[in-house]
Short mmCIF file of C-alpha atoms in Angstrom, two decimals:
data_model
loop_
_atom_site.label_atom_id
_atom_site.label_comp_id
_atom_site.label_asym_id
_atom_site.label_seq_id
_atom_site.Cartn_x
_atom_site.Cartn_y
_atom_site.Cartn_z
CA MET A 1 -68.98 20.97 62.87
CA GLU A 2 -69.84 17.51 61.55
CA LEU A 3 -68.68 14.15 62.85
CA LYS A 4 -65.74 12.91 60.80
CA LYS A 5 -66.57 9.95 58.58
CA ASN A 6 -64.58 6.77 59.17
CA ALA A 7 -63.28 5.83 55.72
CA PHE A 8 -61.80 2.56 57.01
CA LYS A 9 -65.14 1.42 58.42
CA ALA A 10 -66.88 2.42 55.20
CA GLY A 11 -64.36 0.36 53.24
CA LEU A 12 -65.05 -2.68 55.39
CA GLN A 13 -68.77 -2.28 54.86
CA GLU A 14 -68.24 -1.98 51.09
CA GLY A 15 -66.16 -5.17 51.05
CA ARG A 16 -63.18 -3.34 49.56
CA LEU A 17 -59.70 -4.73 50.27
CA GLN A 18 -57.75 -2.19 52.32
CA ARG A 19 -53.98 -2.35 52.66
CA GLY A 20 -52.13 -0.85 55.60
CA ILE A 21 -48.85 -0.59 57.48
CA TRP A 22 -48.11 -1.41 61.13
CA CYS A 23 -46.44 1.49 62.95
CA CYS A 24 -44.19 1.03 66.00
CA MET A 25 -41.95 4.09 65.71
CA THR A 26 -42.93 7.07 67.83
CA ASP A 27 -41.76 9.84 65.47
CA PRO A 28 -44.62 11.99 64.11
CA LEU A 29 -42.47 13.12 61.17
CA ALA A 30 -41.99 9.49 60.11
CA ALA A 31 -45.71 8.90 60.53
CA GLU A 32 -46.49 11.92 58.36
CA MET A 33 -44.12 10.68 55.67
CA MET A 34 -45.76 7.23 55.71
CA ALA A 35 -49.17 8.88 55.40
CA THR A 36 -48.11 10.06 51.93
CA CYS A 37 -47.17 6.55 50.73
CA GLY A 38 -50.59 5.44 49.50
CA TYR A 39 -51.73 3.12 52.28
CA ASP A 40 -55.42 2.87 53.10
CA TRP A 41 -54.67 2.67 56.81
CA MET A 42 -51.91 2.95 59.40
CA LEU A 43 -52.01 1.27 62.80
CA PHE A 44 -50.32 2.86 65.80
CA ASP A 45 -49.39 0.04 68.15
CA CYS A 46 -49.46 0.46 71.92
CA GLU A 47 -49.04 -3.27 72.59
CA HIS A 48 -45.62 -4.06 71.15
CA SER A 49 -43.96 -0.65 70.96
CA PRO A 50 -43.09 2.28 73.25
CA MET A 51 -46.33 4.01 72.26
CA ASP A 52 -49.13 4.91 74.64
CA PRO A 53 -52.09 7.28 74.20
CA ILE A 54 -49.93 10.33 74.90
CA ARG A 55 -47.55 9.35 72.11
CA VAL A 56 -50.36 8.33 69.76
CA LEU A 57 -51.87 11.85 69.90
CA PRO A 58 -49.12 13.59 67.86
CA MET A 59 -49.19 10.67 65.41
CA LEU A 60 -52.91 11.22 64.80
CA GLN A 61 -52.29 14.93 64.37
CA ALA A 62 -49.44 14.28 61.93
CA VAL A 63 -51.47 12.05 59.60
CA ALA A 64 -54.79 13.91 59.86
CA PRO A 65 -54.34 16.01 56.68
CA TYR A 66 -53.76 12.94 54.52
CA PRO A 67 -56.19 10.44 52.92
CA VAL A 68 -55.27 7.55 55.21
CA SER A 69 -57.20 6.05 58.12
CA ALA A 70 -55.49 5.98 61.51
CA LEU A 71 -56.06 2.87 63.61
CA ALA A 72 -54.82 2.38 67.17
CA ARG A 73 -54.15 -0.78 69.14
CA PRO A 74 -54.36 -0.52 72.93
CA ALA A 75 -51.93 -2.60 74.97
CA SER A 76 -54.75 -4.90 76.06
CA LEU A 77 -58.50 -5.16 76.53
CA ASN A 78 -58.45 -2.20 78.88
CA ALA A 79 -61.48 0.10 78.95
CA PRO A 80 -59.69 3.15 80.44
CA GLU A 81 -56.92 3.00 77.83
CA MET A 82 -59.45 2.49 75.05
CA LYS A 83 -61.40 5.50 76.33
CA ARG A 84 -58.29 7.68 76.18
CA LEU A 85 -57.51 6.59 72.62
CA LEU A 86 -61.08 7.35 71.56
CA ASP A 87 -61.07 10.74 73.26
CA ILE A 88 -57.89 11.83 71.46
CA GLY A 89 -59.56 11.02 68.15
CA ALA A 90 -58.85 7.42 67.20
CA GLN A 91 -61.93 6.17 65.36
CA THR A 92 -60.83 2.56 64.91
CA LEU A 93 -59.45 0.36 67.68
CA VAL A 94 -57.85 -3.06 67.23
CA VAL A 95 -58.10 -4.84 70.58
CA PRO A 96 -55.57 -7.65 71.11
CA TYR A 97 -55.99 -11.08 72.64
CA VAL A 98 -59.77 -11.38 72.76
CA GLN A 99 -60.45 -14.97 73.71
CA ASN A 100 -64.23 -15.39 73.66
CA ALA A 101 -67.62 -13.74 73.24
CA GLU A 102 -67.61 -12.41 76.80
CA GLU A 103 -64.38 -10.51 76.23
CA ALA A 104 -65.64 -9.30 72.85
CA ALA A 105 -68.71 -7.91 74.63
CA GLU A 106 -66.42 -6.10 77.10
CA ALA A 107 -64.60 -4.49 74.18
CA ALA A 108 -67.89 -3.46 72.57
CA ALA A 109 -69.07 -1.90 75.81
CA ALA A 110 -65.85 0.10 76.12
CA VAL A 111 -66.42 1.96 72.85
CA ALA A 112 -70.10 2.83 73.39
CA TYR A 113 -71.56 5.50 75.63
CA PRO A 114 -74.24 4.56 78.20
CA PRO A 115 -76.78 3.13 78.19
CA ALA A 116 -75.34 0.87 75.46
CA GLY A 117 -71.85 0.76 76.96
CA ILE A 118 -69.47 2.10 79.59
CA ARG A 119 -67.40 4.73 77.74
CA GLY A 120 -66.93 7.72 80.03
CA VAL A 121 -68.51 10.98 78.89
CA ALA A 122 -66.35 14.08 78.43
CA GLY A 123 -67.05 17.26 76.53
CA MET A 124 -63.70 18.87 75.72
CA THR A 125 -62.07 16.12 73.68
CA ARG A 126 -60.28 16.11 70.35
CA ALA A 127 -62.76 13.46 69.20
CA SER A 128 -65.67 15.91 69.56
CA SER A 129 -63.65 18.80 68.08
CA PHE A 130 -63.54 20.17 71.61
CA GLY A 131 -67.28 20.19 72.01
CA ARG A 132 -68.09 21.69 68.60
CA ILE A 133 -69.62 18.55 67.02
CA ALA A 134 -73.34 18.65 67.64
CA ASP A 135 -74.73 15.49 69.23
CA TYR A 136 -71.28 13.85 69.29
CA HIS A 137 -72.17 11.59 72.20
CA ALA A 138 -75.36 10.39 70.50
CA THR A 139 -73.73 9.70 67.14
CA ALA A 140 -70.06 8.86 67.83
CA ARG A 141 -70.54 5.09 67.70
CA ASP A 142 -71.80 5.34 64.11
CA GLU A 143 -68.29 6.24 62.94
CA LEU A 144 -66.28 4.17 65.42
CA CYS A 145 -64.94 0.82 64.29
CA LEU A 146 -64.10 -2.00 66.69
CA ILE A 147 -61.79 -4.78 65.55
CA VAL A 148 -60.97 -7.62 67.92
CA GLN A 149 -58.00 -9.92 67.57
CA VAL A 150 -58.14 -13.70 67.80
CA GLU A 151 -54.63 -15.06 68.22
CA THR A 152 -54.74 -18.35 70.08
CA VAL A 153 -56.05 -21.82 69.33
CA GLU A 154 -58.76 -21.27 71.95
CA ALA A 155 -59.86 -17.96 70.44
CA MET A 156 -59.93 -19.39 66.92
CA ALA A 157 -62.43 -21.97 68.13
CA GLN A 158 -64.70 -19.10 69.23
CA ILE A 159 -64.74 -17.15 65.95
CA GLU A 160 -68.44 -17.61 65.25
CA ALA A 161 -69.44 -16.70 68.81
CA ILE A 162 -67.22 -13.60 68.76
CA ALA A 163 -68.55 -12.54 65.36
CA ALA A 164 -72.11 -12.72 66.72
CA VAL A 165 -71.45 -10.17 69.49
CA PRO A 166 -73.23 -6.86 68.77
CA GLY A 167 -70.77 -4.04 68.17
CA ILE A 168 -67.97 -6.12 66.68
CA ASP A 169 -67.09 -4.58 63.30
CA GLY A 170 -64.35 -7.00 62.27
CA ILE A 171 -61.98 -9.73 63.44
CA PHE A 172 -58.22 -9.73 63.02
CA ILE A 173 -56.13 -12.91 63.14
CA GLY A 174 -52.67 -12.46 64.65
CA PRO A 175 -50.36 -15.06 63.08
CA ALA A 176 -47.40 -14.55 65.44
CA ASP A 177 -49.26 -15.31 68.66
CA LEU A 178 -51.32 -17.96 66.93
CA ALA A 179 -48.11 -19.67 65.84
CA ALA A 180 -46.87 -19.73 69.42
CA SER A 181 -50.20 -21.05 70.63
CA MET A 182 -49.98 -23.83 68.04
CA GLY A 183 -46.51 -24.81 69.20
CA TYR A 184 -44.53 -22.91 66.55
CA PRO A 185 -43.18 -19.82 68.37
CA GLY A 186 -41.38 -17.45 66.03
CA LYS A 187 -42.70 -19.28 62.96
CA PRO A 188 -45.83 -17.37 61.82
CA THR A 189 -45.42 -18.67 58.25
CA HIS A 190 -45.33 -22.35 59.24
CA PRO A 191 -47.62 -24.25 56.83
CA GLU A 192 -49.98 -25.28 59.63
CA VAL A 193 -50.24 -21.69 60.85
CA GLN A 194 -50.92 -20.43 57.34
CA ALA A 195 -53.62 -23.05 56.90
CA ALA A 196 -55.22 -22.06 60.21
CA VAL A 197 -55.20 -18.36 59.27
CA VAL A 198 -56.70 -19.01 55.84
CA ALA A 199 -59.41 -21.21 57.36
CA GLY A 200 -60.07 -18.56 60.00
CA ILE A 201 -60.46 -15.83 57.39
CA LYS A 202 -63.03 -17.92 55.57
CA ARG A 203 -64.94 -18.61 58.81
CA ILE A 204 -64.96 -14.92 59.75
CA THR A 205 -66.31 -13.84 56.37
CA ALA A 206 -68.86 -16.66 56.44
CA ALA A 207 -70.02 -15.28 59.79
CA GLY A 208 -70.63 -11.93 58.12
CA LYS A 209 -67.64 -9.96 59.41
CA PRO A 210 -64.58 -8.54 57.64
CA ALA A 211 -61.34 -10.37 58.41
CA GLY A 212 -57.86 -8.92 58.77
CA THR A 213 -54.31 -10.12 59.26
CA LEU A 214 -50.65 -9.10 59.21
CA THR A 215 -47.77 -10.79 57.39
CA THR A 216 -44.57 -9.68 55.72
CA ASP A 217 -44.46 -12.86 53.63
CA PRO A 218 -45.76 -12.08 50.11
CA GLU A 219 -46.99 -15.60 49.38
CA PHE A 220 -48.79 -15.84 52.73
CA GLY A 221 -50.31 -12.42 52.12
CA GLN A 222 -51.64 -13.52 48.75
CA LYS A 223 -53.18 -16.62 50.31
CA ALA A 224 -54.97 -14.37 52.81
CA ILE A 225 -56.21 -12.10 50.01
CA ASP A 226 -57.40 -15.08 47.98
CA ALA A 227 -59.26 -16.33 51.07
CA GLY A 228 -61.19 -13.05 51.23
CA VAL A 229 -59.33 -10.96 53.79
CA GLY A 230 -60.80 -7.46 54.01
CA PHE A 231 -57.82 -5.60 55.46
CA ILE A 232 -54.17 -6.58 55.56
CA ALA A 233 -50.81 -5.14 56.56
CA GLN A 234 -47.85 -6.55 54.67
CA ASP A 235 -45.17 -4.37 56.19
CA LEU A 236 -44.12 -2.74 59.47
CA ASP A 237 -42.34 0.58 59.66
CA LEU A 238 -39.31 -0.83 61.50
CA VAL A 239 -39.04 -3.80 59.14
CA ALA A 240 -39.19 -1.51 56.10
CA LEU A 241 -36.55 0.78 57.65
CA ARG A 242 -34.24 -2.12 58.42
CA LYS A 243 -34.60 -3.53 54.90
CA GLY A 244 -33.88 -0.14 53.37
CA LEU A 245 -30.77 0.49 55.47
CA SER A 246 -29.26 -2.98 55.66
CA ARG A 247 -26.06 -3.60 53.72
CA SER A 248 -26.22 -7.37 54.09
#
């Protein structure tokens, strides 16, 4: 068997805008339905939802037959959790709250096998098609994609240093935490936050990396796209469900 190609990573390398949806619900049937909705990518969130690697597994299985890339966000910069997500078949990780180049290097090490990194070696994993992919351990990193999140004032100041770390495939700006860090908690569309995100996107792309962000505000989303964002989520599953069901 051959190593599965990472369409999301290929899209980043091509410079093609990729649109996705943030997933917090733990229902595989809902995930499968969303996989038919035309998104380029779906992110399964273990940081701000009840999900963990055990619950992410059936989500990955549910969306596997569809032409959508499955991303996973660990709860934190945690090498053992990242290893579990990789072993169950996640090919793209979005690591939250990376503050500097040192932490970015820790994230890069967690997704690479020795001697380049510290990812633990196992044979019977879903990622290796249960040992049937020849040379999986030697080639896996080619199709893995590592995105790190900058979401504080301090981290934003380190964008260029983080982008220069080998193994970083992209940088995601988190407006909600950035807003809180800037003194505007709960106001991710505050004009100063929007300006900081747009400036950050331009700095990330100038540093040679794809930039990403999340916003449900259409005007803010368009500003991010105009600034050159490479991947963006403009909806969350729970938000879309609430909007669809609300009577007022």
